[in-house]
Amino acid sequence: MTNIQFAKRLQPLKSNVFADMDRAKAVALAAGREVIDLSLGSSDLPAEAHVIEAIAQSLHDRSTHGYLLFNGTQGFREAAVNWYEQKFGIKVDPQTEVLPLIGSQEGTAHLPLAILNPGDFALLLDPGYPSHAGGVYLASGQIYPMPLLAENGFLPVFADIPAPVLAQSRMMVLSYPHNPTAAIAPLSFFQEAVAFCQQHNLVLVHDFPYVDLVFQETGEWADSSPNSKSLVPSILQADPEKSVSIEFFTLSKSYNMGGFRIGYAIGNAQLIKALRQVKAAVDFNQYRGILNGAIAALTGPQAGVKSAVTTFQGRRDAFISALHRIGWNVPTPQATMYIWAKLPSPWSENSVEFCTQLVKQTGVAVSPGAGFGKSGEGYVRFALVHEPPLLEIAVERMAEFLH
């Protein structure tokens, strides 16, 4: 067999938290276990009927069947801009300041190709979403992990970043509400981040998939902007001139459209243009019918969003109560569809082994904190993607495993 030589940039991509857990789940299934999968943050709720209908109607329109270039996305871009303006009071140019994406992950993975030269640093949250690191590795960049600690509310401390690293840094990636810790950030934190990035000539990237999955009790402090209808702030509220910032939104969480792979980038026109250049070399846009469904989601009734938030809040409360009953005292998260739980001993420094043994012995699959970064060790992430009765069964199985 020919000895194929692969690029060095593939080396750090070999390990993936979701792929590792997928193998562990397969072993459990092969052994006859009934698996309760709490490892993947893919909503089990359906997209709304009016969204599905818009896509279904498009299928019968032969004009939607061809390639879709940028000009053909005008209707979607205008819907995205209107949604943003209504939600955050931020004016956006649909021609130059917004770009459709195949899910926000496409944006976070491809933007480093437009920003980083080989050896440049990206400042990433640790723990953080794996594709943020993957995009930097593909661009042959280096990663400086900004530790997120419970005592700091899982917010990074910018003053701790070493000066030599800052001198080689070109971008910072934030994401609040945060996956995996479920932390939220106030507008004052984003204002600090914008000022820091302006001072050090950094591009500020904000991944924002959980903007709507915020529970009502958080709204009193998370956002202090009088123009906002959101319980949590957009990075553009801290950088209304869009001087250094770009934000990524996906319809996967708010509208239960994960499998449809539709999102957009919004922000600084130069960054949008650069990302568009990378995107043009990689792919066309999605099928026009998907964009029609997304337009229906953004412009149509929003009752489904509120219903999803209520559903996840109920699941959160049921799961936290069940954990407390078995003596696992985990703080109640204020947002997202996740529970970030500190592991009890003897597992407090081995989250991967905990998750591997848990699914093997009980069929309950969860994500190890170490898979999200070094600072995630000692934690596990539960995704609340089942109804409360099944979540409570999962906790009962974990109780047997822990005792």
XYZ file of C-alpha atoms in Angstrom:
403
model
C 0.000 0.000 0.000
C 1.269 3.491 -0.862
C 2.578 5.422 2.155
C 0.348 8.510 2.023
C 1.777 11.562 3.783
C -0.815 13.699 5.537
C -0.595 17.327 6.619
C 0.606 18.013 10.159
C -2.515 20.109 10.779
C -4.519 16.881 11.019
C -2.638 15.716 14.123
C -4.601 17.805 16.682
C -7.900 16.818 15.021
C -7.549 13.126 15.814
C -9.391 13.335 19.125
C -12.993 14.509 19.278
C -15.215 14.324 22.347
C -18.344 13.437 20.364
C -16.588 10.769 18.261
C -15.060 9.185 21.379
C -18.416 8.980 23.116
C -20.033 7.650 19.941
C -17.665 4.670 20.061
C -18.424 4.097 23.740
C -22.175 4.197 23.016
C -21.728 1.655 20.207
C -19.986 -0.732 22.606
C -22.822 -0.369 25.130
C -25.461 -1.006 22.471
C -23.591 -4.083 21.223
C -23.632 -5.395 24.803
C -27.424 -5.047 24.885
C -27.631 -1.883 26.988
C -30.539 0.517 26.541
C -28.703 3.804 25.976
C -30.005 7.107 27.332
C -27.958 9.574 25.338
C -27.267 12.861 27.126
C -23.954 13.447 25.361
C -24.938 15.368 22.233
C -26.587 18.805 22.293
C -28.971 18.106 19.432
C -32.502 19.213 20.281
C -35.106 16.456 20.222
C -37.872 19.029 19.647
C -39.332 19.430 16.132
C -39.138 22.467 13.877
C -42.388 24.433 13.745
C -45.085 23.469 11.228
C -44.950 26.795 9.332
C -41.203 26.298 8.817
C -41.668 22.780 7.459
C -44.479 23.994 5.193
C -42.269 26.713 3.673
C -39.624 24.105 2.853
C -42.206 21.643 1.536
C -43.698 24.234 -0.817
C -40.225 25.039 -2.138
C -39.633 21.447 -3.178
C -42.305 21.744 -5.872
C -40.787 24.942 -7.267
C -38.218 23.889 -9.856
C -36.588 27.329 -9.735
C -35.257 26.418 -6.280
C -33.365 23.358 -7.512
C -30.212 25.016 -8.851
C -27.110 26.535 -7.320
C -27.781 29.436 -4.984
C -25.313 32.326 -5.185
C -24.998 35.313 -2.830
C -27.511 37.570 -4.603
C -30.115 34.830 -4.322
C -29.872 34.976 -0.517
C -31.162 38.558 -0.330
C -34.501 37.611 1.254
C -32.814 35.574 3.979
C -30.256 38.299 4.710
C -33.012 40.884 5.059
C -34.947 38.593 7.414
C -31.817 38.075 9.515
C -31.137 41.809 9.696
C -34.729 42.600 10.698
C -34.616 39.899 13.390
C -31.408 41.374 14.797
C -32.644 44.946 14.708
C -35.881 44.011 16.485
C -34.085 41.929 19.102
C -31.083 44.126 19.888
C -31.790 47.570 18.417
C -28.682 47.317 16.199
C -28.764 48.622 12.615
C -27.217 46.208 10.104
C -26.592 46.490 6.346
C -27.987 43.350 4.623
C -25.594 43.838 1.676
C -22.288 44.053 3.529
C -22.747 43.068 7.179
C -24.455 39.666 7.064
C -23.570 36.346 5.407
C -25.581 33.085 5.300
C -23.793 30.065 6.757
C -24.243 26.312 6.776
C -24.726 26.470 10.543
C -22.633 28.731 12.781
C -19.988 25.995 13.018
C -19.086 26.716 9.390
C -18.336 30.289 10.386
C -16.253 29.526 13.471
C -14.297 26.858 11.585
C -13.624 28.906 8.429
C -13.029 32.405 9.813
C -9.526 31.559 11.139
C -8.491 30.834 7.524
C -9.214 34.490 6.773
C -7.544 35.896 9.921
C -4.555 33.762 10.911
C -1.189 33.219 9.305
C 0.743 30.087 10.357
C 1.934 30.502 13.942
C -0.480 33.282 14.881
C -2.364 32.819 18.156
C -6.108 32.624 18.704
C -7.411 33.215 22.236
C -10.056 30.573 22.972
C -12.257 29.712 25.920
C -11.151 26.673 27.940
C -13.380 24.708 28.164
C -14.983 25.567 24.841
C -16.742 24.171 21.810
C -14.395 21.841 19.863
C -14.904 23.412 16.411
C -13.435 26.687 17.677
C -10.100 24.927 18.160
C -10.511 22.885 14.983
C -10.733 25.973 12.804
C -7.534 27.387 14.297
C -5.670 24.128 13.717
C -6.836 24.012 10.089
C -5.425 27.513 9.641
C -2.081 26.343 11.133
C -2.556 28.733 14.029
C -1.694 28.316 17.692
C -4.179 28.262 20.556
C -3.892 30.082 23.843
C -6.578 28.643 26.143
C -8.214 31.184 28.453
C -9.185 29.185 31.578
C -12.798 29.444 32.705
C -13.074 28.917 36.452
C -16.180 28.656 38.613
C -14.880 31.361 40.964
C -14.832 33.797 38.019
C -18.336 32.883 36.843
C -16.721 30.929 33.975
C -15.581 34.203 32.381
C -11.965 34.608 31.163
C -9.586 37.039 32.874
C -8.003 39.075 30.087
C -5.256 40.434 32.370
C -3.871 36.898 32.750
C -2.977 36.562 29.055
C 0.844 36.748 28.734
C 2.231 39.739 26.804
C 4.305 37.570 24.399
C 1.147 35.626 23.467
C -0.838 38.838 22.967
C 1.868 40.147 20.644
C 1.308 37.138 18.356
C -2.495 37.001 18.732
C -4.920 37.951 15.961
C -8.331 36.859 17.250
C -10.349 36.088 20.361
C -13.365 33.745 20.374
C -16.095 34.130 22.998
C -19.444 32.342 23.317
C -22.107 33.275 25.888
C -24.465 31.732 26.874
C -21.663 29.201 27.034
C -21.320 25.625 25.932
C -20.424 23.575 27.958
C -20.586 25.511 31.270
C -24.011 27.159 30.623
C -22.608 30.452 31.990
C -23.938 33.803 30.790
C -22.090 37.111 30.475
C -23.328 40.648 31.209
C -23.015 43.495 28.727
C -20.251 45.017 30.862
C -18.082 41.948 30.201
C -18.569 42.313 26.440
C -17.720 45.996 26.667
C -14.487 45.040 28.438
C -13.771 42.453 25.728
C -14.347 44.960 22.912
C -12.041 47.516 24.537
C -9.370 44.847 25.062
C -9.556 43.674 21.441
C -9.452 47.247 20.140
C -6.398 47.941 22.289
C -4.534 44.841 21.081
C -5.736 44.845 17.464
C -7.646 41.574 17.786
C -10.672 40.357 15.853
C -13.458 39.587 18.333
C -15.567 36.576 17.392
C -18.758 35.762 19.289
C -20.481 32.405 18.757
C -24.107 32.988 19.804
C -26.240 29.856 19.278
C -28.008 29.987 22.665
C -29.306 33.567 22.508
C -32.900 32.406 23.097
C -32.325 29.460 25.455
C -32.189 31.691 28.509
C -34.430 31.282 31.521
C -36.484 34.228 32.690
C -34.869 34.711 36.076
C -31.571 35.733 34.403
C -32.934 38.791 32.632
C -32.571 41.163 35.555
C -28.795 41.468 35.223
C -27.564 39.855 32.005
C -28.438 42.769 29.733
C -28.467 46.447 30.610
C -29.313 47.852 27.184
C -32.689 49.623 27.015
C -33.006 48.829 23.291
C -32.787 45.070 23.705
C -35.639 42.559 23.775
C -33.176 39.772 24.606
C -32.342 38.497 28.089
C -28.666 38.255 27.093
C -26.575 40.750 25.099
C -25.188 40.573 21.585
C -21.526 41.463 21.111
C -22.726 44.175 18.715
C -24.405 45.990 21.599
C -20.916 46.431 23.050
C -19.479 47.305 19.621
C -22.308 49.104 17.765
C -19.809 50.547 15.264
C -18.791 46.942 14.469
C -15.162 48.035 14.757
C -13.650 44.622 15.564
C -16.576 42.242 16.038
C -18.359 39.465 14.183
C -21.147 37.313 15.632
C -22.442 33.911 14.541
C -26.056 32.835 14.965
C -27.624 29.498 14.101
C -31.264 28.462 13.888
C -30.322 25.053 15.340
C -31.225 25.847 18.957
C -33.832 28.618 18.886
C -35.848 26.996 16.105
C -34.930 23.286 16.478
C -33.394 23.244 12.995
C -30.033 21.601 13.716
C -30.254 19.156 10.850
C -31.124 21.900 8.374
C -27.681 23.524 8.878
C -28.641 27.164 8.579
C -27.173 30.185 10.317
C -25.469 33.461 9.540
C -22.561 35.751 10.373
C -23.261 39.369 11.240
C -20.914 42.254 12.017
C -17.849 44.065 10.653
C -18.119 44.436 6.868
C -14.430 43.642 6.241
C -14.689 40.429 8.256
C -17.899 39.450 6.444
C -16.167 40.050 3.106
C -13.144 37.954 4.135
C -15.322 35.082 5.351
C -17.319 35.279 2.117
C -14.072 34.863 0.146
C -13.210 31.704 2.085
C -16.755 30.393 1.733
C -16.735 30.987 -2.050
C -13.726 28.691 -2.372
C -15.378 25.915 -0.360
C -19.083 25.736 -1.228
C -22.238 27.338 -2.564
C -25.150 28.208 -0.300
C -27.735 25.721 0.913
C -30.781 24.688 -1.038
C -33.056 27.716 -1.442
C -35.925 25.862 0.241
C -33.906 25.684 3.479
C -33.466 29.453 3.362
C -37.210 29.830 2.755
C -37.820 27.778 5.892
C -35.357 29.935 7.803
C -37.121 33.108 6.621
C -40.397 31.637 7.873
C -38.768 30.902 11.229
C -37.279 34.374 11.667
C -40.333 36.317 10.458
C -43.188 34.063 11.563
C -44.792 33.298 14.944
C -42.259 33.006 17.778
C -44.441 30.925 20.093
C -42.340 27.859 19.306
C -39.221 29.558 20.667
C -40.976 30.372 23.935
C -42.325 26.836 24.128
C -38.833 25.364 23.658
C -37.431 27.576 26.423
C -40.222 26.476 28.769
C -39.556 22.830 27.886
C -35.827 23.054 28.590
C -36.407 24.991 31.803
C -38.737 22.225 33.003
C -36.173 19.594 32.110
C -33.450 21.568 33.870
C -35.497 21.808 37.053
C -36.412 18.096 37.009
C -32.822 16.991 36.352
C -31.279 19.271 38.989
C -33.851 18.122 41.563
C -33.081 14.485 40.758
C -29.326 15.085 41.082
C -29.842 16.792 44.438
C -31.905 13.838 45.674
C -28.960 11.507 45.095
C -26.575 13.892 46.822
C -24.949 15.388 43.719
C -25.217 19.108 44.411
C -24.947 20.888 41.072
C -25.703 24.610 40.583
C -28.831 25.463 38.580
C -27.775 26.855 35.156
C -29.324 30.057 33.873
C -29.242 29.225 30.159
C -28.638 26.633 27.413
C -29.756 23.004 27.283
C -26.861 21.764 29.413
C -25.937 20.908 32.990
C -22.240 21.373 33.839
C -21.538 19.161 36.824
C -18.410 18.858 38.961
C -17.548 15.182 39.369
C -17.478 13.594 42.815
C -14.453 11.601 43.944
C -12.937 9.232 42.911
C -13.681 10.597 39.421
C -12.777 14.235 40.036
C -9.692 14.117 37.773
C -10.776 11.531 35.213
C -13.898 12.616 33.350
C -13.195 10.437 30.306
C -12.967 7.257 32.386
C -16.114 8.238 34.291
C -18.074 8.669 31.058
C -16.689 5.477 29.513
C -17.535 3.360 32.552
C -20.918 5.043 33.062
C -22.182 4.218 29.578
C -20.673 0.730 29.737
C -22.311 -0.139 33.044
C -25.577 1.841 32.906
C -26.195 2.882 29.291
C -26.213 6.585 30.292
C -24.029 8.552 27.860
C -22.667 11.968 28.860
C -19.787 14.154 27.646
C -16.492 14.312 29.554
C -15.410 17.809 30.504
C -11.829 17.095 29.416
C -13.074 16.803 25.845
C -13.861 20.533 25.873
C -10.402 21.571 27.077
C -7.901 21.156 29.903
C -9.912 23.345 32.279
C -12.941 21.126 31.709
C -11.319 18.216 33.522
C -13.218 17.263 36.642
C -16.607 18.053 35.073
C -19.174 16.344 32.855
C -21.799 17.886 30.593
C -25.370 16.590 30.452
C -27.512 17.558 27.449
C -31.205 17.814 28.367
C -32.480 16.223 25.177
C -35.084 13.890 26.721
C -38.307 14.364 28.663
C -38.176 14.539 32.496
C -39.230 10.913 33.184
C -36.300 9.580 31.142
C -33.936 12.144 32.650
C -34.940 10.924 36.117
C -34.300 7.310 35.098
C -30.846 8.366 33.925
C -30.156 9.910 37.329
C -31.370 6.746 39.091
C -28.921 4.694 37.037
C -26.125 7.132 37.863
C -26.969 6.842 41.565
C -26.412 3.081 41.392
C -23.150 3.618 39.518
C -21.845 6.185 42.021
C -22.741 4.148 45.084
